[in-house]
Amino acid sequence: MLLLLPADPLDPRRVDEHFRAEGIAAREAGCLVGLVDHDALVAGRSDDALVRLPDGDDDIVYRGWMLRSEAYRQLEERLAGRGRHLRTSASEYRTAHELPGWFAALAPVTPESLWTDGPDLDELEDFCRALGPGPAVLRDYTKSLKHHWDEAAYIPDVADIPAARRVAERFVELRGEDLVGGLVVRRFERFVSAEARTWWVDGECRLVTAHPDMPGMLPPAPDLTDVAPLVVAIGLPFVTVDMVLREDGVWRVVELGDGQVSDRPSSTTPDEFVAVLARPGGVVQGGGA
């Protein structure tokens, strides 16, 4: 495996500090490590993006900051021009990274959701009516604003259209140019546990960790009975599935994401993470803080 990591903006010969420990762990595990200029990718300068690409292993896993799907596609094309290939294709990345790509496959185990094609507030109003009365959570295709919960995330009752629109307007304002795709309104469900982040490689759950927002709060091991067949059916090479316990005792999926851009909680060691990614293995319970 070749782990392709972001270069340090201040010293492009080194791995970005946030991912440096994973780079060290990868080298110690016998993997190759390459460097990519994240800022160049974001700016659309894919020709300048590959800072260092060692010869050898063609199983390339990008591990870095979140990229828009178009930027990831440009990275794929740039690598293909050198005869190299990402483990996760651009189409697979988009399926995992954007909610409309994975929602239908996981609909039985995740909150009901409807979404617009862009930041269209009139269309959002129609979807609020279609969803029916009750609370909901607003987000875009890739991200919510849970740290702005009351003003830009939580809608107490979607039947209150003016209130729902105010939340959506604030969400669009705060996301600004970072808004991805359209507006997603998801039925609110009451959860009673911390989130568990499950890591899947080739349809197999190989690691269960805390969520990076709460690295010291590892919930009980989630029940994967209903989820596992659905994740297998999606057929994606490397994803995370965040799960949480609902008040009725049922485990629910909060999010599916591309594993390459999913953060690792500080309570899970980099060598443990790299080992799981690089080779097959059973489910490992990630360490707590």
Tab-separated table of C-alpha atoms in Angstrom:
chain	number	residue	atom	x	y	z
A	1	MET	CA	0.000	0.000	0.000
A	2	LEU	CA	1.116	3.551	-0.755
A	3	LEU	CA	-0.353	6.107	1.629
A	4	LEU	CA	-0.722	9.493	-0.080
A	5	LEU	CA	-0.677	12.191	2.608
A	6	PRO	CA	-0.935	16.004	2.567
A	7	ALA	CA	2.354	17.859	2.559
A	8	ASP	CA	3.067	20.444	5.249
A	9	PRO	CA	2.200	23.849	3.719
A	10	LEU	CA	5.284	25.364	5.395
A	11	ASP	CA	7.641	22.522	4.486
A	12	PRO	CA	6.410	20.528	1.468
A	13	ARG	CA	9.085	17.884	2.024
A	14	ARG	CA	7.317	16.776	5.219
A	15	VAL	CA	3.900	15.295	5.981
A	16	ASP	CA	1.310	17.711	7.364
A	17	GLU	CA	1.485	17.631	11.156
A	18	HIS	CA	-2.068	16.305	11.526
A	19	PHE	CA	-1.214	13.151	9.544
A	20	ARG	CA	2.476	12.833	10.435
A	21	ALA	CA	1.983	10.038	12.962
A	22	GLU	CA	0.075	7.963	10.399
A	23	GLY	CA	2.909	8.498	7.924
A	24	ILE	CA	5.448	7.246	10.461
A	25	ALA	CA	3.254	4.248	11.265
A	26	ALA	CA	2.860	3.458	7.563
A	27	ARG	CA	6.625	3.484	6.974
A	28	GLU	CA	7.207	1.306	10.036
A	29	ALA	CA	4.635	-1.148	8.657
A	30	GLY	CA	6.572	-1.363	5.383
A	31	CYS	CA	4.249	0.859	3.353
A	32	LEU	CA	5.291	3.603	0.960
A	33	VAL	CA	4.356	7.212	1.706
A	34	GLY	CA	3.738	9.886	-0.907
A	35	LEU	CA	2.964	13.585	-0.571
A	36	VAL	CA	0.234	15.678	-2.163
A	37	ASP	CA	-0.295	19.438	-2.075
A	38	HIS	CA	-3.827	19.794	-0.717
A	39	ASP	CA	-4.038	23.511	-1.491
A	40	ALA	CA	-3.100	22.880	-5.133
A	41	LEU	CA	-5.840	20.276	-5.416
A	42	VAL	CA	-8.441	22.589	-3.893
A	43	ALA	CA	-7.372	25.369	-6.244
A	44	GLY	CA	-7.725	23.097	-9.287
A	45	ARG	CA	-3.977	22.946	-9.952
A	46	SER	CA	-3.758	19.158	-10.103
A	47	ASP	CA	-0.592	19.345	-12.230
A	48	ASP	CA	1.209	20.813	-9.207
A	49	ALA	CA	-0.426	18.562	-6.622
A	50	LEU	CA	1.827	15.491	-6.570
A	51	VAL	CA	4.802	16.576	-4.486
A	52	ARG	CA	6.309	13.115	-4.082
A	53	LEU	CA	5.128	9.807	-5.541
A	54	PRO	CA	7.455	6.869	-4.873
A	55	ASP	CA	7.695	4.099	-7.447
A	56	GLY	CA	6.329	0.753	-6.391
A	57	ASP	CA	2.999	-0.218	-4.889
A	58	ASP	CA	-0.019	0.681	-7.056
A	59	ASP	CA	-2.526	0.294	-4.199
A	60	ILE	CA	-2.722	4.022	-3.468
A	61	VAL	CA	-4.855	5.248	-0.576
A	62	TYR	CA	-5.328	8.993	-0.193
A	63	ARG	CA	-5.396	9.921	3.455
A	64	GLY	CA	-5.963	13.565	4.114
A	65	TRP	CA	-8.226	16.571	4.324
A	66	MET	CA	-11.692	16.473	2.826
A	67	LEU	CA	-11.828	17.122	-0.927
A	68	ARG	CA	-14.735	18.059	-3.140
A	69	SER	CA	-15.582	15.247	-5.520
A	70	GLU	CA	-14.284	17.210	-8.518
A	71	ALA	CA	-10.902	17.769	-6.861
A	72	TYR	CA	-10.660	14.064	-6.078
A	73	ARG	CA	-11.461	13.245	-9.713
A	74	GLN	CA	-8.632	15.518	-10.810
A	75	LEU	CA	-6.296	13.683	-8.447
A	76	GLU	CA	-7.384	10.381	-9.962
A	77	GLU	CA	-6.725	11.691	-13.478
A	78	ARG	CA	-3.329	13.058	-12.499
A	79	LEU	CA	-2.299	9.696	-11.057
A	80	ALA	CA	-3.663	7.846	-14.079
A	81	GLY	CA	-1.457	10.032	-16.249
A	82	ARG	CA	1.485	8.499	-14.409
A	83	GLY	CA	0.108	4.994	-14.760
A	84	ARG	CA	-0.957	4.824	-11.093
A	85	HIS	CA	-4.335	4.132	-9.516
A	86	LEU	CA	-6.220	5.020	-6.362
A	87	ARG	CA	-7.827	2.188	-4.424
A	88	THR	CA	-11.006	4.283	-4.328
A	89	SER	CA	-12.106	5.588	-7.721
A	90	ALA	CA	-13.547	9.066	-8.174
A	91	SER	CA	-17.059	7.688	-8.624
A	92	GLU	CA	-16.690	5.554	-5.485
A	93	TYR	CA	-15.405	8.551	-3.553
A	94	ARG	CA	-18.410	10.629	-4.537
A	95	THR	CA	-20.809	7.825	-3.609
A	96	ALA	CA	-19.334	7.656	-0.115
A	97	HIS	CA	-18.635	11.349	0.387
A	98	GLU	CA	-22.031	12.796	-0.582
A	99	LEU	CA	-25.250	11.729	1.155
A	100	PRO	CA	-27.310	11.232	-2.044
A	101	GLY	CA	-24.748	8.647	-3.152
A	102	TRP	CA	-25.246	6.297	-0.217
A	103	PHE	CA	-28.645	7.147	1.242
A	104	ALA	CA	-30.803	4.749	-0.803
A	105	ALA	CA	-28.594	1.797	0.088
A	106	LEU	CA	-28.803	2.552	3.813
A	107	ALA	CA	-32.358	3.922	3.931
A	108	PRO	CA	-33.653	1.118	6.216
A	109	VAL	CA	-31.099	1.965	8.928
A	110	THR	CA	-30.773	5.758	8.769
A	111	PRO	CA	-33.195	8.671	9.349
A	112	GLU	CA	-35.586	9.562	6.526
A	113	SER	CA	-34.064	12.268	4.312
A	114	LEU	CA	-34.955	14.493	1.378
A	115	TRP	CA	-32.650	16.879	-0.463
A	116	THR	CA	-32.572	19.665	-3.006
A	117	ASP	CA	-30.294	19.848	-6.049
A	118	GLY	CA	-28.809	23.152	-4.847
A	119	PRO	CA	-29.382	25.805	-2.155
A	120	ASP	CA	-32.976	26.266	-3.314
A	121	LEU	CA	-35.025	27.430	-0.325
A	122	ASP	CA	-38.355	27.175	-2.148
A	123	GLU	CA	-37.642	23.540	-3.021
A	124	LEU	CA	-36.621	22.954	0.588
A	125	GLU	CA	-40.009	24.229	1.728
A	126	ASP	CA	-41.681	21.657	-0.537
A	127	PHE	CA	-39.566	18.891	0.986
A	128	CYS	CA	-40.402	20.032	4.511
A	129	ARG	CA	-44.077	19.665	3.639
A	130	ALA	CA	-43.403	16.249	2.101
A	131	LEU	CA	-41.498	15.065	5.174
A	132	GLY	CA	-44.457	15.822	7.415
A	133	PRO	CA	-44.722	17.420	10.878
A	134	GLY	CA	-42.017	16.902	13.462
A	135	PRO	CA	-38.419	17.867	14.170
A	136	ALA	CA	-35.642	17.541	11.606
A	137	VAL	CA	-31.948	18.284	11.123
A	138	LEU	CA	-30.580	20.321	8.228
A	139	ARG	CA	-27.250	19.761	6.442
A	140	ASP	CA	-25.767	19.751	2.939
A	141	TYR	CA	-24.480	16.734	1.010
A	142	THR	CA	-21.320	16.400	3.130
A	143	LYS	CA	-21.639	18.337	6.373
A	144	SER	CA	-23.944	19.654	9.066
A	145	LEU	CA	-23.384	22.653	11.331
A	146	LYS	CA	-24.017	20.911	14.641
A	147	HIS	CA	-21.914	23.510	16.465
A	148	HIS	CA	-24.576	26.035	15.373
A	149	TRP	CA	-27.362	23.683	16.427
A	150	ASP	CA	-30.179	26.075	17.284
A	151	GLU	CA	-29.620	28.594	14.495
A	152	ALA	CA	-28.452	26.503	11.528
A	153	ALA	CA	-29.069	22.796	12.134
A	154	TYR	CA	-32.122	21.891	14.214
A	155	ILE	CA	-35.660	22.534	12.944
A	156	PRO	CA	-38.123	21.969	15.852
A	157	ASP	CA	-41.024	21.334	13.473
A	158	VAL	CA	-40.747	21.275	9.677
A	159	ALA	CA	-44.452	22.075	9.503
A	160	ASP	CA	-43.460	25.573	10.628
A	161	ILE	CA	-42.248	26.597	7.178
A	162	PRO	CA	-41.084	30.149	8.049
A	163	ALA	CA	-38.988	28.805	10.946
A	164	ALA	CA	-37.532	26.046	8.752
A	165	ARG	CA	-36.634	28.602	6.112
A	166	ARG	CA	-34.866	30.802	8.671
A	167	VAL	CA	-32.693	27.862	9.742
A	168	ALA	CA	-31.924	27.081	6.101
A	169	GLU	CA	-31.060	30.698	5.317
A	170	ARG	CA	-28.631	30.775	8.228
A	171	PHE	CA	-27.123	27.458	7.191
A	172	VAL	CA	-26.528	28.719	3.645
A	173	GLU	CA	-25.038	31.933	5.015
A	174	LEU	CA	-22.616	30.140	7.337
A	175	ARG	CA	-21.541	27.496	4.825
A	176	GLY	CA	-21.029	30.097	2.116
A	177	GLU	CA	-18.749	28.883	-0.672
A	178	ASP	CA	-18.114	25.657	1.271
A	179	LEU	CA	-21.688	24.448	0.717
A	180	VAL	CA	-21.655	21.158	-1.189
A	181	GLY	CA	-24.550	20.076	-3.408
A	182	GLY	CA	-27.919	20.976	-1.963
A	183	LEU	CA	-29.855	21.144	1.290
A	184	VAL	CA	-30.709	17.913	3.089
A	185	VAL	CA	-33.522	17.722	5.628
A	186	ARG	CA	-33.322	14.610	7.839
A	187	ARG	CA	-35.946	13.361	10.248
A	188	PHE	CA	-34.767	13.962	13.820
A	189	GLU	CA	-34.370	10.840	15.952
A	190	ARG	CA	-33.520	10.853	19.645
A	191	PHE	CA	-30.218	9.117	20.385
A	192	VAL	CA	-28.949	7.987	23.778
A	193	SER	CA	-25.304	7.017	23.241
A	194	ALA	CA	-22.080	8.473	21.956
A	195	GLU	CA	-21.333	7.756	18.291
A	196	ALA	CA	-19.266	4.762	17.283
A	197	ARG	CA	-17.137	5.139	14.157
A	198	THR	CA	-16.879	1.834	12.284
A	199	TRP	CA	-14.181	1.405	9.619
A	200	TRP	CA	-14.874	-0.879	6.649
A	201	VAL	CA	-12.351	-2.211	4.133
A	202	ASP	CA	-13.715	-4.184	1.174
A	203	GLY	CA	-17.060	-4.643	2.906
A	204	GLU	CA	-15.592	-5.910	6.188
A	205	CYS	CA	-15.768	-3.984	9.445
A	206	ARG	CA	-12.184	-4.047	10.670
A	207	LEU	CA	-12.166	-1.428	13.373
A	208	VAL	CA	-14.586	0.193	15.812
A	209	THR	CA	-13.473	3.445	17.414
A	210	ALA	CA	-14.854	6.435	19.223
A	211	HIS	CA	-15.989	9.379	17.151
A	212	PRO	CA	-13.157	11.938	16.744
A	213	ASP	CA	-15.330	14.669	18.286
A	214	MET	CA	-15.531	12.584	21.488
A	215	PRO	CA	-12.355	10.434	21.516
A	216	GLY	CA	-12.744	9.422	25.146
A	217	MET	CA	-16.341	8.235	24.806
A	218	LEU	CA	-16.415	4.783	23.224
A	219	PRO	CA	-19.983	3.426	23.247
A	220	PRO	CA	-20.864	-0.264	23.465
A	221	ALA	CA	-19.982	-2.232	20.348
A	222	PRO	CA	-22.742	-1.517	17.817
A	223	ASP	CA	-24.959	-4.278	16.485
A	224	LEU	CA	-23.979	-4.627	12.811
A	225	THR	CA	-26.532	-7.335	11.947
A	226	ASP	CA	-28.743	-5.088	9.824
A	227	VAL	CA	-26.034	-2.719	8.655
A	228	ALA	CA	-23.336	-5.091	7.428
A	229	PRO	CA	-25.235	-6.563	4.442
A	230	LEU	CA	-26.145	-3.064	3.266
A	231	VAL	CA	-22.551	-1.826	3.455
A	232	VAL	CA	-21.348	-4.923	1.611
A	233	ALA	CA	-23.922	-4.313	-1.126
A	234	ILE	CA	-22.638	-0.769	-1.742
A	235	GLY	CA	-19.304	-2.303	-2.748
A	236	LEU	CA	-17.023	0.545	-1.672
A	237	PRO	CA	-13.369	-0.194	-0.831
A	238	PHE	CA	-12.830	1.999	2.252
A	239	VAL	CA	-15.582	3.750	4.209
A	240	THR	CA	-16.586	4.774	7.689
A	241	VAL	CA	-20.073	4.295	9.083
A	242	ASP	CA	-20.956	6.343	12.170
A	243	MET	CA	-23.548	4.632	14.334
A	244	VAL	CA	-25.482	5.594	17.445
A	245	LEU	CA	-28.049	3.963	19.731
A	246	ARG	CA	-31.601	5.287	19.412
A	247	GLU	CA	-33.789	5.622	22.495
A	248	ASP	CA	-35.715	2.463	21.537
A	249	GLY	CA	-32.517	0.379	21.640
A	250	VAL	CA	-31.978	0.217	17.864
A	251	TRP	CA	-28.597	1.076	16.348
A	252	ARG	CA	-28.889	3.693	13.604
A	253	VAL	CA	-26.526	5.022	10.951
A	254	VAL	CA	-25.808	8.734	11.279
A	255	GLU	CA	-23.379	8.995	8.390
A	256	LEU	CA	-21.449	7.016	5.818
A	257	GLY	CA	-18.226	8.647	4.692
A	258	ASP	CA	-15.183	7.931	2.598
A	259	GLY	CA	-12.564	6.488	4.943
A	260	GLN	CA	-9.753	8.400	3.292
A	261	VAL	CA	-11.072	11.721	4.610
A	262	SER	CA	-12.616	10.478	7.860
A	263	ASP	CA	-10.714	11.647	10.918
A	264	ARG	CA	-9.126	9.143	13.272
A	265	PRO	CA	-9.910	9.732	16.965
A	266	SER	CA	-6.886	10.490	19.112
A	267	SER	CA	-7.754	7.486	21.285
A	268	THR	CA	-6.928	5.113	18.399
A	269	THR	CA	-3.218	4.741	17.718
A	270	PRO	CA	-1.889	5.392	14.211
A	271	ASP	CA	-0.165	2.014	14.007
A	272	GLU	CA	-3.436	0.257	14.871
A	273	PHE	CA	-5.210	2.239	12.172
A	274	VAL	CA	-2.582	1.649	9.468
A	275	ALA	CA	-2.421	-2.077	10.226
A	276	VAL	CA	-6.163	-2.432	9.729
A	277	LEU	CA	-6.090	-0.460	6.494
A	278	ALA	CA	-3.100	-2.263	5.029
A	279	ARG	CA	-4.111	-5.856	5.559
A	280	PRO	CA	-7.138	-8.057	6.402
A	281	GLY	CA	-8.137	-8.641	9.983
A	282	GLY	CA	-11.033	-9.061	12.372
A	283	VAL	CA	-12.983	-6.359	14.173
A	284	VAL	CA	-10.802	-4.502	16.665
A	285	GLN	CA	-12.247	-2.431	19.489
A	286	GLY	CA	-10.455	0.927	19.382
A	287	GLY	CA	-8.761	2.130	22.539
A	288	GLY	CA	-10.386	4.699	24.816
A	289	ALA	CA	-8.785	7.822	26.196
